PDB file of C-alpha atoms in Angstrom:
ATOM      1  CA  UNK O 144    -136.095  91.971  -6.631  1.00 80.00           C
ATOM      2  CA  UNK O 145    -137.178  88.723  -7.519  1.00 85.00           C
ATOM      3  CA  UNK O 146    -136.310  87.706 -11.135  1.00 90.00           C
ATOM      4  CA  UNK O 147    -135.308  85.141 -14.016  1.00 94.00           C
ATOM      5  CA  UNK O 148    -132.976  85.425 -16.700  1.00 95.00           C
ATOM      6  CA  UNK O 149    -132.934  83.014 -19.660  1.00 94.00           C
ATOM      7  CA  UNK O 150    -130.365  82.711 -21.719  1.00 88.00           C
ATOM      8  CA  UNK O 151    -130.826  84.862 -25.488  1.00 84.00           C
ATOM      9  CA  UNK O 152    -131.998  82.611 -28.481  1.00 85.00           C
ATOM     10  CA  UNK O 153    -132.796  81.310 -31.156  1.00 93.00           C
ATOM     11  CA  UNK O 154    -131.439  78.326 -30.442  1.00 96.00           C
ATOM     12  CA  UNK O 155    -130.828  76.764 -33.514  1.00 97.00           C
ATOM     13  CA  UNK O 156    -130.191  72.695 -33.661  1.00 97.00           C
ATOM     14  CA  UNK O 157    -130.531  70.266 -35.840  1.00 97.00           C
ATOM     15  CA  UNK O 158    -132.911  66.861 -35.192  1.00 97.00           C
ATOM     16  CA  UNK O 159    -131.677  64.719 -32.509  1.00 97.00           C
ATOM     17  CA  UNK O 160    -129.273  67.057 -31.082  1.00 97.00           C
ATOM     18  CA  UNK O 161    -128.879  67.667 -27.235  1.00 97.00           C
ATOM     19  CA  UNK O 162    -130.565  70.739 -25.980  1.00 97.00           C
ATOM     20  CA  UNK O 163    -129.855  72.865 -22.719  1.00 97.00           C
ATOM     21  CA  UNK O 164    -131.637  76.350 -22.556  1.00 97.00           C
ATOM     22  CA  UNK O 165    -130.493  77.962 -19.524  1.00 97.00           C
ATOM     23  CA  UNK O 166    -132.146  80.188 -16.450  1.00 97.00           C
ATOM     24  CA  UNK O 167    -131.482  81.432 -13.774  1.00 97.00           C
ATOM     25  CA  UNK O 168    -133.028  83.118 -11.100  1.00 95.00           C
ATOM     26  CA  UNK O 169    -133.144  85.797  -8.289  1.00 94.00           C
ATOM     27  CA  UNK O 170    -135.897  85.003  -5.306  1.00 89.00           C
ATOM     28  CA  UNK O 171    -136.096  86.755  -1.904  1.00 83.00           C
ATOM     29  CA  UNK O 172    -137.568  83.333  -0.548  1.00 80.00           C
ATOM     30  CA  UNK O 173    -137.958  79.406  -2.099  1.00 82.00           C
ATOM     31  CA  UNK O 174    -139.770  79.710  -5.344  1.00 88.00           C
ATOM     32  CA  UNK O 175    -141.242  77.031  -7.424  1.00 89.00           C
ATOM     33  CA  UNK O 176    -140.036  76.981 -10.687  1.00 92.00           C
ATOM     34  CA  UNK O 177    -141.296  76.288 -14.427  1.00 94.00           C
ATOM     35  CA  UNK O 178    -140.919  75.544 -17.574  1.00 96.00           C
ATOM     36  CA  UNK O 179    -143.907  76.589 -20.030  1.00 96.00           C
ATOM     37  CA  UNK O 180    -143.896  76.446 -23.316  1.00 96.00           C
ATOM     38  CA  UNK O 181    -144.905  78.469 -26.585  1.00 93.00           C
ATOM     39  CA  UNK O 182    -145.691  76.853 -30.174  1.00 94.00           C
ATOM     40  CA  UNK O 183    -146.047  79.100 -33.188  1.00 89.00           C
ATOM     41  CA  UNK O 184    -149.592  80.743 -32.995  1.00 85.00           C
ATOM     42  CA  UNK O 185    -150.274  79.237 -30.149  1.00 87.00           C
ATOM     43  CA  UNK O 186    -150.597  80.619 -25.937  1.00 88.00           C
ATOM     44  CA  UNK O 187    -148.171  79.018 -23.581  1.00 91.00           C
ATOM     45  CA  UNK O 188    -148.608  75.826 -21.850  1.00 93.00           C
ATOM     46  CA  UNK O 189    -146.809  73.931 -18.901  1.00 93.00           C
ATOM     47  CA  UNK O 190    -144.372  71.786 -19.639  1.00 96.00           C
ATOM     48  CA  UNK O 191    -142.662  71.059 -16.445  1.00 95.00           C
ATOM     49  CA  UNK O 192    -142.399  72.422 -13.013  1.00 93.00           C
ATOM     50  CA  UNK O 193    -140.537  71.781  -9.706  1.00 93.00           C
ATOM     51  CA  UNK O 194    -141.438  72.966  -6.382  1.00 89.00           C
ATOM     52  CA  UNK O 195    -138.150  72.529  -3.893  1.00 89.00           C
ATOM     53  CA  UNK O 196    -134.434  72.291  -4.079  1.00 92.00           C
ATOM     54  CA  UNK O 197    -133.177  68.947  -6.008  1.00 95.00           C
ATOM     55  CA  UNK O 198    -136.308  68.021  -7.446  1.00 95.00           C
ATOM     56  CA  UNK O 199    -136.503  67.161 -11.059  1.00 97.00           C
ATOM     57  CA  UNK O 200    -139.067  67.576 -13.251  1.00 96.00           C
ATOM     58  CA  UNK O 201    -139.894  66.276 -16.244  1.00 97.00           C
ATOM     59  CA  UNK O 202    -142.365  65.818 -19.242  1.00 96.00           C
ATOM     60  CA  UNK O 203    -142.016  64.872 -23.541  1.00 95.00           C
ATOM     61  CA  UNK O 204    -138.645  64.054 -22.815  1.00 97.00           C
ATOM     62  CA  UNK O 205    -137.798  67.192 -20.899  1.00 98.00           C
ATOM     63  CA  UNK O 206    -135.938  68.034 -18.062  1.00 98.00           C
ATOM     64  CA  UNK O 207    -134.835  70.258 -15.594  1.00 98.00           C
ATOM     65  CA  UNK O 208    -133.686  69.815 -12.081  1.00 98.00           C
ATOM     66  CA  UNK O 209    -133.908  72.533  -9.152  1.00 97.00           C
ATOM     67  CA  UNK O 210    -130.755  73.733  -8.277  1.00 96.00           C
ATOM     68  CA  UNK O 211    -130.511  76.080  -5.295  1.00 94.00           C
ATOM     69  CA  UNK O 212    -126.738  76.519  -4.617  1.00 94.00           C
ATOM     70  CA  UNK O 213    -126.655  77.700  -8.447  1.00 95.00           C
ATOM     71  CA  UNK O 214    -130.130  79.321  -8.651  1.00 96.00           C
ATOM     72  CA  UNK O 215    -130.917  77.568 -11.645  1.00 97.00           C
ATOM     73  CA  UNK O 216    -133.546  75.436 -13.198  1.00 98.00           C
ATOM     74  CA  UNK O 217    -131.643  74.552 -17.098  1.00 98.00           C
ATOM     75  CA  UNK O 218    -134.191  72.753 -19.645  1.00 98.00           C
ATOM     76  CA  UNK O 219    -132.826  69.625 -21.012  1.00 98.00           C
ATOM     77  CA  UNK O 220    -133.440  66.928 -23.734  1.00 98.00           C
ATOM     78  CA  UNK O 221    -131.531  64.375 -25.201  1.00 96.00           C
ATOM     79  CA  UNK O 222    -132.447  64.517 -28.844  1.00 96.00           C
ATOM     80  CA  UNK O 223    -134.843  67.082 -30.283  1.00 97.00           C
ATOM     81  CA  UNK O 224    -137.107  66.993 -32.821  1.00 97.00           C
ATOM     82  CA  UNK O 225    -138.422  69.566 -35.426  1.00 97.00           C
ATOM     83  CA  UNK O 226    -141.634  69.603 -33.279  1.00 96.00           C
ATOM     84  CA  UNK O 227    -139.708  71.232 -30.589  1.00 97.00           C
ATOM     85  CA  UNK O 228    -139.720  74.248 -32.496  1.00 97.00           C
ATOM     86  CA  UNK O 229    -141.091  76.863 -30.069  1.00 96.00           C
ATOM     87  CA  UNK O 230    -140.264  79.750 -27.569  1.00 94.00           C
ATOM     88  CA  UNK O 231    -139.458  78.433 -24.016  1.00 96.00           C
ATOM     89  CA  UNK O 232    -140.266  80.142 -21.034  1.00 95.00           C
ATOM     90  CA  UNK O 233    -138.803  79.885 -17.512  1.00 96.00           C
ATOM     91  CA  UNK O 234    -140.824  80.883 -14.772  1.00 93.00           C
ATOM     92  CA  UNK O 235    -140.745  81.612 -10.784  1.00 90.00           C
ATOM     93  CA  UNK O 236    -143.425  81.828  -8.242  1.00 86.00           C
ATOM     94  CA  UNK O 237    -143.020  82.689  -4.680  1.00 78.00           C
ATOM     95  CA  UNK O 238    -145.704  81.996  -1.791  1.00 69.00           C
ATOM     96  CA  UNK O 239    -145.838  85.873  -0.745  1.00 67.00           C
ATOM     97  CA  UNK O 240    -147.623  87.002  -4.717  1.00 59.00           C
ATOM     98  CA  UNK O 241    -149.691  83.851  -4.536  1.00 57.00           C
ATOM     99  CA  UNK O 242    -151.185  85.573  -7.435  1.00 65.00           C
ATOM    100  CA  UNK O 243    -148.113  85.874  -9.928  1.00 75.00           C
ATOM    101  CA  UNK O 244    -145.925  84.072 -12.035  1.00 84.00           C
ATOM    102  CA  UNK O 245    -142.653  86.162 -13.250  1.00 88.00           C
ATOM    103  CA  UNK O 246    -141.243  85.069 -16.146  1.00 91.00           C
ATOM    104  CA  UNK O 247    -138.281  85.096 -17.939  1.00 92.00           C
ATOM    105  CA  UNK O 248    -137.954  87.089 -21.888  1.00 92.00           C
ATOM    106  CA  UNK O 249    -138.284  83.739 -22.940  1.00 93.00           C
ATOM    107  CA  UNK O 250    -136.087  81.280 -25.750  1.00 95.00           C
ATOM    108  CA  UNK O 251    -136.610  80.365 -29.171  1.00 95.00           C
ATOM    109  CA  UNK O 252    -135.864  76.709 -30.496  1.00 97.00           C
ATOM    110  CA  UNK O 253    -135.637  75.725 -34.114  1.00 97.00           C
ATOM    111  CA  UNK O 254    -134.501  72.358 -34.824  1.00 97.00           C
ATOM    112  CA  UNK O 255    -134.283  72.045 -38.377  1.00 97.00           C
ATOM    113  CA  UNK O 256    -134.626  68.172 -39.841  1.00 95.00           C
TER     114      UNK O 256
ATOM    115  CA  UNK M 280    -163.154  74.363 -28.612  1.00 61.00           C
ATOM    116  CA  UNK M 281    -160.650  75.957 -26.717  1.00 70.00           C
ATOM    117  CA  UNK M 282    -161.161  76.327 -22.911  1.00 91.00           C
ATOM    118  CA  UNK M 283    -159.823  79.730 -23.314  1.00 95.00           C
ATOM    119  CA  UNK M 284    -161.004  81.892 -26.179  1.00 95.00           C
ATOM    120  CA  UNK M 285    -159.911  85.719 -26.930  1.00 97.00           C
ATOM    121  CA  UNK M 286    -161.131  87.670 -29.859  1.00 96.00           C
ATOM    122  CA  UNK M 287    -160.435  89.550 -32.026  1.00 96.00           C
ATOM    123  CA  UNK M 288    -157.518  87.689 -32.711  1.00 95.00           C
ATOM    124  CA  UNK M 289    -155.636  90.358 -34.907  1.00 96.00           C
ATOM    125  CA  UNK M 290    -157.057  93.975 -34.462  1.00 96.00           C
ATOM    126  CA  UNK M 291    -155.712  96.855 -36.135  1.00 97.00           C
ATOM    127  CA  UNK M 292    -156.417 100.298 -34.797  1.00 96.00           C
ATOM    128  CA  UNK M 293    -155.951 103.770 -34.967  1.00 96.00           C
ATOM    129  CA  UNK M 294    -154.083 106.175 -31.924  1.00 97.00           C
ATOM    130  CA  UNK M 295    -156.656 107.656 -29.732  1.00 97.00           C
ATOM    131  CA  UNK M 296    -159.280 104.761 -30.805  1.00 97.00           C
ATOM    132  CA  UNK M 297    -160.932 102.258 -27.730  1.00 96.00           C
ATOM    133  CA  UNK M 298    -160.323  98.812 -28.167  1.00 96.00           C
ATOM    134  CA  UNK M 299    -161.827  96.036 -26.319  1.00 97.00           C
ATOM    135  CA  UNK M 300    -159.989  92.540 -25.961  1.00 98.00           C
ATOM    136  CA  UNK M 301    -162.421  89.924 -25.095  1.00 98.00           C
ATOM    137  CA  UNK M 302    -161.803  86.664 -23.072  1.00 98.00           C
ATOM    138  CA  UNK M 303    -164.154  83.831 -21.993  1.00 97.00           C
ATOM    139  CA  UNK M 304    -163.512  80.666 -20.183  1.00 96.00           C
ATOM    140  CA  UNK M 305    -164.686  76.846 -19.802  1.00 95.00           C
ATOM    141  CA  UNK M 306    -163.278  75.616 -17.437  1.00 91.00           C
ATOM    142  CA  UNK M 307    -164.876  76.896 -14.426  1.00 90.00           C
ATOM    143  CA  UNK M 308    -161.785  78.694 -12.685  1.00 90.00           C
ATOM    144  CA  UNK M 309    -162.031  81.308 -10.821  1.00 89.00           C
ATOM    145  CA  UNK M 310    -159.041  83.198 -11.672  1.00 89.00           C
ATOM    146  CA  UNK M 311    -158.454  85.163 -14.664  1.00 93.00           C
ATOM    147  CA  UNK M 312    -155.496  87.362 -16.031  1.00 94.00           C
ATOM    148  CA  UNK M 313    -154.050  89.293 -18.749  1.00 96.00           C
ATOM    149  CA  UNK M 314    -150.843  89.870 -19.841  1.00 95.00           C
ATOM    150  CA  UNK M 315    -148.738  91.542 -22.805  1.00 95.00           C
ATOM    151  CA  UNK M 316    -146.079  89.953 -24.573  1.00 92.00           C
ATOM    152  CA  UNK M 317    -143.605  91.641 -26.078  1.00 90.00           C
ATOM    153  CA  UNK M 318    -140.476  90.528 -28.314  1.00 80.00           C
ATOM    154  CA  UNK M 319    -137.305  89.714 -25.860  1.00 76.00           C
ATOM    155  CA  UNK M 320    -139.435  91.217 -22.702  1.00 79.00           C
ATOM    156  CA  UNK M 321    -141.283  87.720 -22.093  1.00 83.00           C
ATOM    157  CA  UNK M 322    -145.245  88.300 -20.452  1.00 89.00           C
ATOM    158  CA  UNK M 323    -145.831  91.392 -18.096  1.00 91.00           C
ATOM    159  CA  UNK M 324    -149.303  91.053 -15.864  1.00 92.00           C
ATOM    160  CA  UNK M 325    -151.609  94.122 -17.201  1.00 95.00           C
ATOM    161  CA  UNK M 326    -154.476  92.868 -14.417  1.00 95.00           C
ATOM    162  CA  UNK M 327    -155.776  90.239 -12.486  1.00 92.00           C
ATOM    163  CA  UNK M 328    -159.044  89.094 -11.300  1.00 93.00           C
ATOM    164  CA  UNK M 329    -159.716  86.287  -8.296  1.00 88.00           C
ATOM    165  CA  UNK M 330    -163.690  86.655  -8.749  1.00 89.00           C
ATOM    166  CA  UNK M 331    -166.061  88.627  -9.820  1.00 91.00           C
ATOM    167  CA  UNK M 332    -166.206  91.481  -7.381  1.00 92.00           C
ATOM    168  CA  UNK M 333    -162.064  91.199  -7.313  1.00 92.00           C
ATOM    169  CA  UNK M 334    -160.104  92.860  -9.578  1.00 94.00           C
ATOM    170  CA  UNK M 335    -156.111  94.086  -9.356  1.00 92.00           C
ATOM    171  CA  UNK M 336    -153.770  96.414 -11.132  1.00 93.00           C
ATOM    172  CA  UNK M 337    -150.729  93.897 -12.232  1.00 91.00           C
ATOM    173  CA  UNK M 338    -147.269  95.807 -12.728  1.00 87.00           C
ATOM    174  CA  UNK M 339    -148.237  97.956 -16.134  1.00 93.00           C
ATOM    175  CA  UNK M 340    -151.953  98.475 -15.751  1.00 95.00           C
ATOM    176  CA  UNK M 341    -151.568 102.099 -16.818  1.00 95.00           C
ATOM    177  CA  UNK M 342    -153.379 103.185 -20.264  1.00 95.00           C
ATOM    178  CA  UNK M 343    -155.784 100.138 -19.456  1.00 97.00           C
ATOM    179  CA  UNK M 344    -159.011  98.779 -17.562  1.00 97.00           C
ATOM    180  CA  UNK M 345    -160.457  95.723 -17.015  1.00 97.00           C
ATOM    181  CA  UNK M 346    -163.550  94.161 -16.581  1.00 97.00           C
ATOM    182  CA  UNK M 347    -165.038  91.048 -15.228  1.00 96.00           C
ATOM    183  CA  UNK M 348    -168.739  90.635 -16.386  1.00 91.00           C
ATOM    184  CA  UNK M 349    -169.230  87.310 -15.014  1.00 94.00           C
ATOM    185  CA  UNK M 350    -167.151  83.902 -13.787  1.00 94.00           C
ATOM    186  CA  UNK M 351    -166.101  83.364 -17.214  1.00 96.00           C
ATOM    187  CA  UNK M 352    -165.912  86.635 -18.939  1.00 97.00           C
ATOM    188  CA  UNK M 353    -162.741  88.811 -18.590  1.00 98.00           C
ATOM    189  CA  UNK M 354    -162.383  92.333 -20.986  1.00 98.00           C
ATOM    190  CA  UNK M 355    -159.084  94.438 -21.340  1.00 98.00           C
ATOM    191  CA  UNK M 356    -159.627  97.809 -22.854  1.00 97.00           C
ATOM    192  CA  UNK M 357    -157.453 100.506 -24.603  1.00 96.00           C
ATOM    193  CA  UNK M 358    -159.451 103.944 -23.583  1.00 92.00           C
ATOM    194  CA  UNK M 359    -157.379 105.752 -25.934  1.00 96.00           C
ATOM    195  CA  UNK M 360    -154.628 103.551 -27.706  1.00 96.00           C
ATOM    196  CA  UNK M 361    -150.840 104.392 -28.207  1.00 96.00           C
ATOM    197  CA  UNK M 362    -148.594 102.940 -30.284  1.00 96.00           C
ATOM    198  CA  UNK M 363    -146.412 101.575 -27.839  1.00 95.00           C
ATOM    199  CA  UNK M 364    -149.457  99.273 -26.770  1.00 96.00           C
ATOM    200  CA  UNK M 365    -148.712  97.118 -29.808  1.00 96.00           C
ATOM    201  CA  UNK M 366    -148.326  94.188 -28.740  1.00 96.00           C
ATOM    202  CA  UNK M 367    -149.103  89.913 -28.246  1.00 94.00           C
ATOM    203  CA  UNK M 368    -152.249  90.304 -25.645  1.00 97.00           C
ATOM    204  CA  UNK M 369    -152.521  86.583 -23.039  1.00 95.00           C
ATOM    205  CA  UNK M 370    -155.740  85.629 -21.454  1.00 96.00           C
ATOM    206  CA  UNK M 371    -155.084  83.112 -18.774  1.00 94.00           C
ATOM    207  CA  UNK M 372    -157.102  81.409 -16.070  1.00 93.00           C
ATOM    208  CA  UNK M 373    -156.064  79.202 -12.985  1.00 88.00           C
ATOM    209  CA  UNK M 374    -157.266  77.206  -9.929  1.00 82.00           C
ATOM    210  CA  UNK M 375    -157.623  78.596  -6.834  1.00 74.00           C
ATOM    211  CA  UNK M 376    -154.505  77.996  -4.361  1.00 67.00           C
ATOM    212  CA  UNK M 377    -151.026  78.476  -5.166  1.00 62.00           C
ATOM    213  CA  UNK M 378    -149.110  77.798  -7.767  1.00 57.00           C
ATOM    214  CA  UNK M 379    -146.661  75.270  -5.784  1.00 52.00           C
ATOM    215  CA  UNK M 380    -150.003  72.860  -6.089  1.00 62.00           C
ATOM    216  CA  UNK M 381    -151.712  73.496  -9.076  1.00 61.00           C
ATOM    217  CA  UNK M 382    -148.726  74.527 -10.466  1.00 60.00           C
ATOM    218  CA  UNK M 383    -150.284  75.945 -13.955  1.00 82.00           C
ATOM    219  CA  UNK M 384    -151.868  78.670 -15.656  1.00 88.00           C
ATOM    220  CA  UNK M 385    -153.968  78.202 -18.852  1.00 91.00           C
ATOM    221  CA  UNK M 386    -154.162  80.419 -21.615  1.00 93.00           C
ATOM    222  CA  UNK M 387    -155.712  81.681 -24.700  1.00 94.00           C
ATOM    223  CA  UNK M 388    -154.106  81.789 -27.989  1.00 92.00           C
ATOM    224  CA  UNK M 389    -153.522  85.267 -27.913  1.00 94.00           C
ATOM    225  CA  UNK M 390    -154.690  88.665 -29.582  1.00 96.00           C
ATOM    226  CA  UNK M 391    -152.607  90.403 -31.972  1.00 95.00           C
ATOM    227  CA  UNK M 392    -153.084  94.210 -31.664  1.00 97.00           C
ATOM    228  CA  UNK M 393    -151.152  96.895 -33.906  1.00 96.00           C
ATOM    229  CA  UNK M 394    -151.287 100.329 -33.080  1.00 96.00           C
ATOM    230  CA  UNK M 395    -150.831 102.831 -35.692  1.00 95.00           C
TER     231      UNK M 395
END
């Protein structure tokens, strides 16, 4: 079945440290893939997204590139900051459940100052 | 305010008691959903709705019911809660079209429910 697997937290790092929180995925067909993201008390929000094989996307400094001979889609950023703090969320979506987006059990990030 | 709203936001209830999770909308979409969170299990879809008159089971609709009073009104309810329905419960609302385009879903801040 079609899945993603994320990579156990919490991450803990401290400020300006280089983060990689990785995912993986299984998918019967091409999914698009995501990144949202969770802040304490809060719902989840994009953050990033790519829709083929190779593309990169990006947003606040984050990354994460499409990568179909490895199934993965790994969140990146240079140097964190205590306002990363949050749970991160990899996601897939394939054209046959227009409706749904399967995500993964999701990562916690603390940066401490 | 918050394009998505959901209230209560922390509930505390009683086994065998019916609960009613409330969510309402701004921004015109015609999609709606709701989905559980739970620690280390990351967001299940309980049930979805395209419109009004179109409303489907997600992949743990059992022990709940939905219902969509109007474009921007979306209910969950708990017949008869359990405990294991404790849980973080997501509003969320999209375009319409796939997610490859608009590429997003919007949520609510969430409703904290506790089962005892």
């Amino acid at each position: 079945g079609n899945s993603v697997t994320q990579m156990e937290g919490p991450v803990t790092l401290s400020e300006e440290a280089f983060l990689t929180i990785n995912c993986t995925y299984t998918a019967t067909g091409y999914p698009s893939l995501f990144w949202y993201v969770q802040y304490p008390g809060e719902g989840l929000q994009l953050l990033l997204k790519a829709t083929k094989a190779d593309d990169k996307g990006s947003n606040k400094g984050f990354e994460a590139t499409y990568r179909k001979e490895t199934t993965s889609f790994h969140l990146e950023k240079g140097s964190v900051q205590v306002s990363d703090s949050a749970v991160y969320f990899c996601a897939l979506w394939l054209m046959d459940s227009s409706y749904k987006l399967i995500f993964g059990s999701g990562t916690r990030l603390l940066v401490r100052p | 305010d918050a394009d998505v709203t959901q209230t209560p936001r922390n509930r505390i209830t009683k086994t065998g008691k019916r609960i009613m999770l409330e969510c309402s909308q701004t921004k015109g979409h015609d999609r709606m959903y709701w989905y559980r969170q739970d620690p280390g299990l990351g967001l299940q879809l309980i049930y979805y709705s395209f419109d009004v008159k179109d409303i489907n089971k997600g992949e743990i609709s059992d022990g709940y019911s939905v219902s969509r009073q109007a474009q921007a009104k979306f209910s969950l309810s708990l017949e008869s809660a359990i405990p294991n329905q404790t849980a973080l419960y997501f509003c969320a609302t999209s375009e319409t079209g796939d997610f490859a385009n608009t590429g997003e879903l919007f949520f609510g801040e969430g409703s904290r429910l506790t089962v005892l």
